[in-house]
Short mmCIF file of C-alpha atoms and ligand atoms in Angstrom, two decimals:
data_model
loop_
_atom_site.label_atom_id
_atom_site.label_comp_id
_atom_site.label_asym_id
_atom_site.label_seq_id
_atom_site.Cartn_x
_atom_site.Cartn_y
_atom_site.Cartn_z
CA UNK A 65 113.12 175.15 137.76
CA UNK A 66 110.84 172.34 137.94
CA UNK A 67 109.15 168.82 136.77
CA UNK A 68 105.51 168.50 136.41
CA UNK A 69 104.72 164.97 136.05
CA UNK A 70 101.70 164.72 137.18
CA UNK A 71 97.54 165.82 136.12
CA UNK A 72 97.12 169.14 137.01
CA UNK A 73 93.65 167.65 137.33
CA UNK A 74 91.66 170.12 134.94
CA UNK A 75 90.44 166.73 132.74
CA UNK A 76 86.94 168.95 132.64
CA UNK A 77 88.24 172.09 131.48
CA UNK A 78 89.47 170.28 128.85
CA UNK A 79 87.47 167.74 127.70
CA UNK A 80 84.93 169.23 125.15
CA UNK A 81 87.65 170.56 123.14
CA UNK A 82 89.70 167.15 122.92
CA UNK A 83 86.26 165.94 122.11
CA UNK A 84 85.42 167.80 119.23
CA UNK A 85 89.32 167.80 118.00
CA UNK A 86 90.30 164.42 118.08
CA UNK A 87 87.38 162.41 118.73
CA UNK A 88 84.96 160.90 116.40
CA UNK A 89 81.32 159.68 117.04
CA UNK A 90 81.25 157.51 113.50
CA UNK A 91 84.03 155.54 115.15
CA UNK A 92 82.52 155.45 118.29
CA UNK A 93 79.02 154.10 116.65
CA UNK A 94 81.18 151.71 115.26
CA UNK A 95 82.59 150.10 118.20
CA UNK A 96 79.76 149.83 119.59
CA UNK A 97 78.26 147.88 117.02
CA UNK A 98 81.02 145.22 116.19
CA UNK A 99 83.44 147.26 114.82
CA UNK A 100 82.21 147.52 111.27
CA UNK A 101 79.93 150.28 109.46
CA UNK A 102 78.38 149.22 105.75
CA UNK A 103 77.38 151.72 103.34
CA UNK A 104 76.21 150.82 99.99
CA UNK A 105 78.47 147.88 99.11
CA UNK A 106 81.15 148.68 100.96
CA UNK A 107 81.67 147.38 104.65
CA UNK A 108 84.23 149.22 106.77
CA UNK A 109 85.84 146.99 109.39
CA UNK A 110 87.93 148.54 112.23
CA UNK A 111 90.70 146.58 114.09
CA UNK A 112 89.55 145.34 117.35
CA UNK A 113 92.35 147.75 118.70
CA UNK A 114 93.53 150.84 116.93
CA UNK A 115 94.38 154.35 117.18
CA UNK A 116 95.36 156.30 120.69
CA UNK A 117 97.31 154.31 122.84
CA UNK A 118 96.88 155.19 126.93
CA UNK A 119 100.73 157.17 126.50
CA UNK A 120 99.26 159.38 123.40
CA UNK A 121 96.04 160.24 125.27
CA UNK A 122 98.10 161.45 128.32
CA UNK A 123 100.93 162.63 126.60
CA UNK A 124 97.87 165.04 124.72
CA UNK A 125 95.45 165.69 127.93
CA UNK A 126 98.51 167.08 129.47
CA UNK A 127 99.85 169.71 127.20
CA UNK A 128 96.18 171.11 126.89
CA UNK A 129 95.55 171.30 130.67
CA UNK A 130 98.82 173.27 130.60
CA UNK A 131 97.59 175.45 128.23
CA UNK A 132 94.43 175.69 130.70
CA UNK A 133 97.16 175.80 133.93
CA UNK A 134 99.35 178.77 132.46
CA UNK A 135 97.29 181.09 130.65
CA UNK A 136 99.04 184.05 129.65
CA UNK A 137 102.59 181.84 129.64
CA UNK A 138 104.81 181.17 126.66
CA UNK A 139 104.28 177.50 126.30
CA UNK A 140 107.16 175.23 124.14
CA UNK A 141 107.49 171.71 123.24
CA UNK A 142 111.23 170.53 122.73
CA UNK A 143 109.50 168.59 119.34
CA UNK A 144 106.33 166.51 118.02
CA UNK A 145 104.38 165.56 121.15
CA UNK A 146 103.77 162.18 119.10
CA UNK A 147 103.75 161.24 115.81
CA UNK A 148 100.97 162.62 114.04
CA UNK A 149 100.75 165.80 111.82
CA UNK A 150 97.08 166.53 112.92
CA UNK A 151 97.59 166.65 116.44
CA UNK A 152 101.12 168.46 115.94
CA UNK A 153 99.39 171.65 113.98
CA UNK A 154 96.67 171.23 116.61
CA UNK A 155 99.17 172.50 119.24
CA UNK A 156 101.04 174.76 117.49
CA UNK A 157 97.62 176.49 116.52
CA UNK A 158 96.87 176.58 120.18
CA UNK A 159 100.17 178.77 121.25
CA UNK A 160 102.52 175.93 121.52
CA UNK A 161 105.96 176.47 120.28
CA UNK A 162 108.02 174.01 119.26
CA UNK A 163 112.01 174.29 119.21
CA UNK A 164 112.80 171.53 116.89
CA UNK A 165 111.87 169.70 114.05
CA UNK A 166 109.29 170.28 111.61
CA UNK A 167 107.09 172.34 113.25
CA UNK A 168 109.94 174.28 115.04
CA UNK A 169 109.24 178.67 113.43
CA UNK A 170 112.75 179.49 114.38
CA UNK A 171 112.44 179.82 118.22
CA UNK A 172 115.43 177.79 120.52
CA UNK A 173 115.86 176.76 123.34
CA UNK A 174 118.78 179.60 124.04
CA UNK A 175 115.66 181.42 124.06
CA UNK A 176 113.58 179.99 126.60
CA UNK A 177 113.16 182.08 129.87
CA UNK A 178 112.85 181.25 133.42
CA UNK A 179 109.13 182.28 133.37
CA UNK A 180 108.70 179.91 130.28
CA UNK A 181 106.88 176.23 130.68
CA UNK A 182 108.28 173.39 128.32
CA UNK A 183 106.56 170.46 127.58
CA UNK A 184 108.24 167.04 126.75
CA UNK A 185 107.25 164.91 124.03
CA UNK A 186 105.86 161.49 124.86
CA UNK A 187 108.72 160.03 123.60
CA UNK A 188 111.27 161.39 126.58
CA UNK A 189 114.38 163.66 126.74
CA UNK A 190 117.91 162.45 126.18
CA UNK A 191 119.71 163.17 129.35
CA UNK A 192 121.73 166.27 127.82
CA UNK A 193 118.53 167.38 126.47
CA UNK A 194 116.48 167.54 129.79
CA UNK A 195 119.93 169.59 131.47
CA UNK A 196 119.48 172.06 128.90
CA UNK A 197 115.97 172.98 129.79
CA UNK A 198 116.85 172.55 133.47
CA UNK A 199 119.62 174.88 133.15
CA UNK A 200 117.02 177.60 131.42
CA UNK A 201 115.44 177.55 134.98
CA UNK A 202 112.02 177.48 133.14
CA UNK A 203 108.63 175.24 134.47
CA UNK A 204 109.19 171.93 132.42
CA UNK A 205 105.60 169.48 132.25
CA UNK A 206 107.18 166.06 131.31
CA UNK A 207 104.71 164.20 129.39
CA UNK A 208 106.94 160.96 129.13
CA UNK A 209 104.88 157.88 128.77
CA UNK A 210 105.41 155.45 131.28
CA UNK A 211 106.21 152.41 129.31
CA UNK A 212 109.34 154.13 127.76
CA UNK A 213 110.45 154.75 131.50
CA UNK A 214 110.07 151.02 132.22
CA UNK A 215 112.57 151.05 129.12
CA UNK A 216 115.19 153.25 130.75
CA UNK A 217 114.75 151.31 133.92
CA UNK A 218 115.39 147.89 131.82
CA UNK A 219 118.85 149.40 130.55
CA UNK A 220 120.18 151.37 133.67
CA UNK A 221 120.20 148.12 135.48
CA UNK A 222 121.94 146.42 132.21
CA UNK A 223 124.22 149.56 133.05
CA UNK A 224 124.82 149.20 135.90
CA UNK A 225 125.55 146.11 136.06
CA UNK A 226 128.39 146.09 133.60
CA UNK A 227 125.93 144.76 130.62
CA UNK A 228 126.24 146.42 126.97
CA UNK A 229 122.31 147.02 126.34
CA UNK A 230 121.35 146.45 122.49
CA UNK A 231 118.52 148.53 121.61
CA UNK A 232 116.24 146.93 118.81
CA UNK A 233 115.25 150.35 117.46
CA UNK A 234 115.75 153.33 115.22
CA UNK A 235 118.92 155.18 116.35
CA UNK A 236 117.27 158.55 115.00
CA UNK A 237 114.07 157.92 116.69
CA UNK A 238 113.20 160.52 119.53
CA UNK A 239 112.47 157.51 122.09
CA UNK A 240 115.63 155.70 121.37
CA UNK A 241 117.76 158.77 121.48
CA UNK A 242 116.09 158.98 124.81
CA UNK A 243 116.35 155.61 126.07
CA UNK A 244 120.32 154.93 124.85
CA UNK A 245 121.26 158.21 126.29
CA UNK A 246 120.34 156.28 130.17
CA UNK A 247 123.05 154.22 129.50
CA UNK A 248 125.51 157.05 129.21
CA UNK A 249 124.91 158.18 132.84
CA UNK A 250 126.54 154.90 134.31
CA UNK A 251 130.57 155.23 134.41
CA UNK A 252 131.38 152.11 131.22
CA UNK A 253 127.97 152.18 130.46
CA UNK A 254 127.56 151.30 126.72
CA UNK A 255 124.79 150.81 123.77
CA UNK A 256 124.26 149.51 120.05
CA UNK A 257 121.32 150.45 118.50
CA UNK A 258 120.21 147.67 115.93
CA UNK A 259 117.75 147.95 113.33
CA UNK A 260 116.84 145.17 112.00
CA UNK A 261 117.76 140.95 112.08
CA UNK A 262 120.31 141.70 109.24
CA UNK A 263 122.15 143.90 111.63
CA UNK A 264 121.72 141.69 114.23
CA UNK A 265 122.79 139.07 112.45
CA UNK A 266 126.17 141.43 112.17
CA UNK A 267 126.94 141.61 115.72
CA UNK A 268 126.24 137.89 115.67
CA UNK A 269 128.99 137.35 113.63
CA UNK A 270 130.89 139.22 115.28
CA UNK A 271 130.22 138.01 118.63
CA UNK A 272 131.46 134.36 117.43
CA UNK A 273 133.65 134.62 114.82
CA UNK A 274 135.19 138.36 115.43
CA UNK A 275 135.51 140.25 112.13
CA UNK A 276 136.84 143.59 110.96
CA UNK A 277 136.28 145.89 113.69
CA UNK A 278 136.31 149.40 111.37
CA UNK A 279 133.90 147.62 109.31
CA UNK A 280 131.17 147.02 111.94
CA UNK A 281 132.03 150.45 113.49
CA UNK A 282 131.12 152.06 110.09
CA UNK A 283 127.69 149.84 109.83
CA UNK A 284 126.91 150.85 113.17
CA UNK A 285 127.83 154.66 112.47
CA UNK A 286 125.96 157.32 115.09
CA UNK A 287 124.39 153.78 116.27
CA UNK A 288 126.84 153.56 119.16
CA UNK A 289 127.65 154.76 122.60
CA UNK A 290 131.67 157.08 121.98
CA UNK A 291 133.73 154.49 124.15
CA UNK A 292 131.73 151.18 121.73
CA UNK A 293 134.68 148.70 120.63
CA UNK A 294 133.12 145.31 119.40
CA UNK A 295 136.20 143.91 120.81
CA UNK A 296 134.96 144.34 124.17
CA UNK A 297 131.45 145.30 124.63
CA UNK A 298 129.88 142.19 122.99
CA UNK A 299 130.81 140.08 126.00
CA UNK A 300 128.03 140.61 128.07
CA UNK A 301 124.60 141.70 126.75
CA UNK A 302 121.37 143.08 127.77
CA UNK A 303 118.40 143.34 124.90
CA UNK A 304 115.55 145.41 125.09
CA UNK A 305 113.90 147.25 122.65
CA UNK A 306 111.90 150.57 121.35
CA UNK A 307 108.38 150.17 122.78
CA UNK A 308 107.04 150.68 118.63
CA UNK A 309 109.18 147.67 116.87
CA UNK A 310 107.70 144.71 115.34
CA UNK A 311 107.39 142.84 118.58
CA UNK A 312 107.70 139.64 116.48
CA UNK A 313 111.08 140.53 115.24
CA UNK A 314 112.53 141.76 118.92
CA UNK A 315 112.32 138.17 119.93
CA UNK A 316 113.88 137.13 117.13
CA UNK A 317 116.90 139.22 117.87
CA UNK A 318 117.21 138.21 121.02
CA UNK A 319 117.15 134.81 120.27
CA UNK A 320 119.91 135.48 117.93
CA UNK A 321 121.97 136.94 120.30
CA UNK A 322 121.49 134.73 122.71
CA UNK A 323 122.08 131.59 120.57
CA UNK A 324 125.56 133.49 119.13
CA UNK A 325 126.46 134.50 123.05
CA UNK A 326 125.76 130.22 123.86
CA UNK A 327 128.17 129.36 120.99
CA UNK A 328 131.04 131.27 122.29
CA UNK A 329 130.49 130.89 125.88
CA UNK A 330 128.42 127.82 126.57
CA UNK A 331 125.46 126.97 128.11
CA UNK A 332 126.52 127.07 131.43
CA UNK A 333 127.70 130.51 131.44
CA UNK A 334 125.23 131.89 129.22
CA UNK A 335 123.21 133.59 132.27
CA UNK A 336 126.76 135.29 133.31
CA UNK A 337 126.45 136.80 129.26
CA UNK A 338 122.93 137.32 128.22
CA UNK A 339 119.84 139.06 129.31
CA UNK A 340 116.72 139.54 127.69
CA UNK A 341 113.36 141.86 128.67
CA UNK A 342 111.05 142.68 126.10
CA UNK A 343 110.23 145.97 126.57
CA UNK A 344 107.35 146.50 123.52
CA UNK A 345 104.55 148.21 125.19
CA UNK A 346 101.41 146.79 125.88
CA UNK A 347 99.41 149.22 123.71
CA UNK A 348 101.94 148.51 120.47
CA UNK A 349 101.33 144.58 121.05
CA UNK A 350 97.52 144.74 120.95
CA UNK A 351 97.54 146.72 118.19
CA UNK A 352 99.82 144.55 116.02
CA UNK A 353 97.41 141.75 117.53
CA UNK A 354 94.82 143.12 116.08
CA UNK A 355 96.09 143.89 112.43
CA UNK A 356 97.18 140.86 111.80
CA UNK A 357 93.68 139.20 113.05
CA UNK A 358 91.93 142.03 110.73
CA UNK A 359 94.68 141.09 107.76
CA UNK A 360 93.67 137.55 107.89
CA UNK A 361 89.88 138.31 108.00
CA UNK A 362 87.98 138.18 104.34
CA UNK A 363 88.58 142.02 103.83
CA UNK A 364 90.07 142.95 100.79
CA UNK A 365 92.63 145.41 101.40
CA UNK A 366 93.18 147.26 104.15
CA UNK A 367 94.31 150.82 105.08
CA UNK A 368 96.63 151.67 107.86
CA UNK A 369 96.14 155.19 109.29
CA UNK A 370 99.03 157.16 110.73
CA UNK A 371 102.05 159.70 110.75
CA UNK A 372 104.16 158.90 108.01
CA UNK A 373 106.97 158.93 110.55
CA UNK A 374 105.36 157.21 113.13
CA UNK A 375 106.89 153.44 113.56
CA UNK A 376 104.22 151.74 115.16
CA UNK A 377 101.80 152.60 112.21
CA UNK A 378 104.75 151.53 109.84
CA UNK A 379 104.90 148.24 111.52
CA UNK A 380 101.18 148.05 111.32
CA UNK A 381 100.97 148.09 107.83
CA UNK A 382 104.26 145.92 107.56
CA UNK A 383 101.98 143.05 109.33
CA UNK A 384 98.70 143.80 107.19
CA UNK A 385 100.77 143.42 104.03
CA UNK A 386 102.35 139.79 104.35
CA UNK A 387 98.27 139.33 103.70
CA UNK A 388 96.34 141.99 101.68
CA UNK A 389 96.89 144.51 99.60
CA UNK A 390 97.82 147.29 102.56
CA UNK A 391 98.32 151.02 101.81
CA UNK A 392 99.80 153.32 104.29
CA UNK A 393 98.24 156.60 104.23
CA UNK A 394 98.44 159.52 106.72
CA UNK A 395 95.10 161.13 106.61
CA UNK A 396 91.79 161.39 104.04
CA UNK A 397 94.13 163.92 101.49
CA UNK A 398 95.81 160.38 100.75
CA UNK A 399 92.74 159.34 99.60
CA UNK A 400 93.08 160.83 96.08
CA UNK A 401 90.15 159.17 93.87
CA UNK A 402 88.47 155.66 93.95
CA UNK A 403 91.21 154.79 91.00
CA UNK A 404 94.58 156.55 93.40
CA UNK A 405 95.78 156.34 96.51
CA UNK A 406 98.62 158.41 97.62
CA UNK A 407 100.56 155.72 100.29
CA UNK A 408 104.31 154.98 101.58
CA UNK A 409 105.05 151.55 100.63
CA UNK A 410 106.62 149.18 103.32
CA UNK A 411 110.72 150.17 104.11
CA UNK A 412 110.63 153.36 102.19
CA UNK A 413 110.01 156.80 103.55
CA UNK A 414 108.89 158.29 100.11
CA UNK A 415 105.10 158.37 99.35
CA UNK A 416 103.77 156.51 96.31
CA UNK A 417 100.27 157.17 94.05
CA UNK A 418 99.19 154.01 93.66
CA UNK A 419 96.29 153.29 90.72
CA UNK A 420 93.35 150.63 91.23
CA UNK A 421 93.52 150.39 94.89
CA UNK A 422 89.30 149.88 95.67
CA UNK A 423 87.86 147.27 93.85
CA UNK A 424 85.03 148.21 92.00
CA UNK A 425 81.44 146.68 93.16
CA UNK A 426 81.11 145.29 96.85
CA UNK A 427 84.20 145.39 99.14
CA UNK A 428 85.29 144.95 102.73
CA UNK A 429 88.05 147.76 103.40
CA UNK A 430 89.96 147.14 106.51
CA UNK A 431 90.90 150.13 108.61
CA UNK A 432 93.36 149.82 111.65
CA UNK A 433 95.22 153.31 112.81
CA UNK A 434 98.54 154.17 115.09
CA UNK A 435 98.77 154.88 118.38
CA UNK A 436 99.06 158.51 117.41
CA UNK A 437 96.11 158.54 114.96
CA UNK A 438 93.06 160.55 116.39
CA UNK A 439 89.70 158.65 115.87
CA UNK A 440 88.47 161.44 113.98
CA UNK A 441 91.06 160.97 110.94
CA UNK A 442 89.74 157.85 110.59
CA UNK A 443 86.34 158.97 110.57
CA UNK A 444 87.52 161.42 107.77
CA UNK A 445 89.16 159.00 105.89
CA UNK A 446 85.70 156.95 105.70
CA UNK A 447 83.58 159.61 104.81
CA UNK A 448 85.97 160.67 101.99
CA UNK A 449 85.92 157.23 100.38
CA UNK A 450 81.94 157.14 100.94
CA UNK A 451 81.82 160.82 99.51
CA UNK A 452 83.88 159.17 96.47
CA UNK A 453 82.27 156.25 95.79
CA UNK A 454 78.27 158.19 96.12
S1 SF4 B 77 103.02 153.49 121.89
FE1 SF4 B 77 103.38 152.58 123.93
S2 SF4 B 77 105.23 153.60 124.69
FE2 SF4 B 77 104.49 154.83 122.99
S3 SF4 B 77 103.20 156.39 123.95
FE3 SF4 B 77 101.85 154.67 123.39
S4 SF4 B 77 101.73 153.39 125.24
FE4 SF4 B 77 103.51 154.76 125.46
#
C-alpha cells in the first residue's frame, strides 16, 4: 500500500485534453476584456472571481495524470472528485470507477485489489474510510485539497487539547464527514456539527441556561461525535468551519458562542472556554466577494452556475439573491426557453421551472459559477441563451 500526494509531474501529457474538456476560450476572451461580453442587447457580466478554485484544478489535474501514470490499471474514486456532474461523467467516461454515490455501477470497495489505484475526492477521507482502502493494500493518489487539511489541523489541536470542536457545516457533506472524523482519533475527542445560526442559537441556549438534554440530542441526530452529552462537552469550545459555508454566517456563530460561553463563565475565563479559527478557504471567500460585488452592480438578474449539490455555489446564489432576481442552475439544459428556467431555489434541494426569468429588450445578465464549475459550462450556458434569444 501507498499515498501519492504529490504531481506525478505529467502536467503536459495532460494538458490539451483538460483544455478542450473543461476550458473555455469565450470565457477566457472575456476576462481579458473586463469581464463582460455584449451581444445584441444583452451584456454578459462575469464575477471578478468564479468557477475552479486552486483545490478543484488539482484535485482534477491529478486523477488524469493518474490515468496517464497507470495505464492499463483499474483506476477507482471512493466518490465525486468535486461537486459537479460534468466533470464527474468526465471521469467515469475515462475508466474511472467510482464506489459510491451517484455515479458508483455497483463496484465496492470489498472489491478493490492490491494492484488497484484509488483516488480520493478533494473533499478527504474519514479516518475509517482511508483504513479501508489501506487495508485493500491497493496504490491510493490522495487528491485532498490543502485547505481542508488546514481544517483537520484546526480541530486535532481543539482535540487534543481537551476542546469540543463545533463544525459550522453540513453533517452529510463529504468534507465534514472528513474533517469531524479527526476529532475521533484523540482519546475524549468530541464534535457537533451545526448548520445554521438557528442551531447555533440551540447550543447557545443550552450552554447558558441548560435545557432538555434528549431534546438537543434528537436536533443534533447523526450531528454528533457517540460519547456527545451537552452536559459536558459544551464547556470548552473550539469553532471552525466547512471551507464552503457562508463565511458571513461562520462569524456569526462564533460570535454567538462565544458571547453565550462569556455569560456563563465570564470574561476573564473566557480564553480558558472559547476558541475561534475561521477556517473558510481563501478561494470560497473571493468568490462570495465577488457575487455580492456583481449582485449589487446594475445587472438585472443573475445566474449562478454549479452542481446542484455543491455548497459553495448554493451559498453563491444565497448572496446574489438578498439583491436580484438569482436562479441557480447547473448547466445550459437549465436553460429551458427565454420565458423558463429550470433552477433550485435558495434552502431547497428540489429544482423549480421558473416562467419570465429574462427580461425582454436590453439586459445585463450576471453570471458567477462554483468552485467546481468548469469554464466551459459557462461558456455553454451563454451561447444557449444567445442561441435563444437570435
Ligand atoms: S473550495 Fe476551497 S477547500 Fe474546497 S477544493 Fe476549493 S480551495 Fe479547496
Amino acid at each position: 500500500m501507498s499515498i501519492i500526494r504529490t504531481s506525478f509531474g505529467l502536467k503536459n501529457l495532460i494538458s490539451e485534453e483538460l483544455e478542450r474538456d473543461y476550458k473555455s476560450p469565450l470565457v477566457e476572451r472575456m476576462k481579458a476584456g473586463g469581464n463582460r461580453l455584449t451581444l445584441g442587447d444583452l451584456e454578459f457580466r462575469l464575477a471578478e472571481e468564479f468557477g475552479f478554485c486552486y483545490g478543484v484544478d488539482k484535485a482534477v489535474d491529478f486523477a488524469y495524470e493518474t490515468l496517464r501514470k497507470f495505464p492499463g490499471k483499474r483506476i477507482f474514486i471512493t466518490d465525486e472528485i468535486i461537486h459537479n456532474p460534468r466533470v464527474n461523467l468526465r471521469l467515469r467516461a475515462l475508466g474511472i470507477e467510482f464506489l459510491n454515490g451517484k455515479y458508483a455501477e455497483g463496484k465496492t470497495i470489498e472489491e478493490v485489489m492490491p494492484e488497484d489505484v484509488v483516488l480520493i475526492p478533494a473533499f478527504g477521507s474519514s479516518l475509517s474510510g482511508l483504513e479501508k482502502l489501506k487495508a485493500r493494500g491497493c496504490t491510493l493518489v490522495d487528491t485532498t485539497c490543502g485547505s481542508v487539511v488546514h481544517v483537520w489541523k484546526r480541530v486535532e489541536k481543539y482535540a487534543r487539547d481537551g476542546f469540543t470542536s463545533l463544525i459550522h457545516g453540513k453533517f452529510k457533506h463529504e468534507e465534514t464527514i472528513a474533517t469531524s472524523s479527526q476529532v475521533t482519533q484523540f482519546p475524549g475527542g468530541v464534535f457537533i456539527i451545526v448548520r445554521d445560526k438557528e442551531q447555533a442559537g440551540i447550543v447557545c441556549r443550552y450552554i447558558t441556561s441548560g435545557g432538555d438534554k434528549n431534546k438537543f440530542l434528537e436536533e443534533f441526530r447523526g450531528a454528533l461525535s457517540e460519547r456527545f452529552s451537552p452536559d459536558t462537552h459544551l464547556e470548552r469550545i473550539g469553532c471552525a468551519n466547512q471551507t464552503t459555508m457562508l463565511s458571513s454566517e461562520s462569524l456569526e456563530i462564533a460570535g454567538m458562542i462565544r458571547d453565550a460561553l462569556r455569560a456563563k463563565h465570564g470574561d476573564e475565563a473566557l480564553e480558558a472556554h472559547f476558541r475561534s479559527f475561521d477556517t473558510i478557504c481563501s478561494a470560497t471567500q473571493d468568490r462570495q466577494d465577488a457575487a455580492l460585488k456583481l449582485a449589487q452592480s446594475n445587472a438585472d438578474l443573475i445566474l449562478v452556475i454549479g452542481g446542484f449539490n455543491s455548497s459553495n455555489t448554493e451559498h453563491l446564489a444565497e448572496i446574489s439573491s438578498h439583491f436580484k432576481p438569482s436562479y441557480h442552475i447547473e448547466d445550459a439544459g437549465d436553460i429551458i426557453s427565454v420565458r423558463q428556467i429550470r433552477h433550485q431555489p435558495v434552502g431547497r434541494h428540489e429544482r423549480v421551472a421558473h416562467q419570465e426569468w429574462l427580461p425582454e429588450g436590453p439586459a445585463v445578465i450576471g453570471l458567477t459559477a462554483g468552485a467546481s464549475t468548469p469554464n466551459r459550462v459557462i461558456e455553454d450556458v451563454m451561447n444557449r441563451i444567445r442561441n435563444l434569444r437570435v
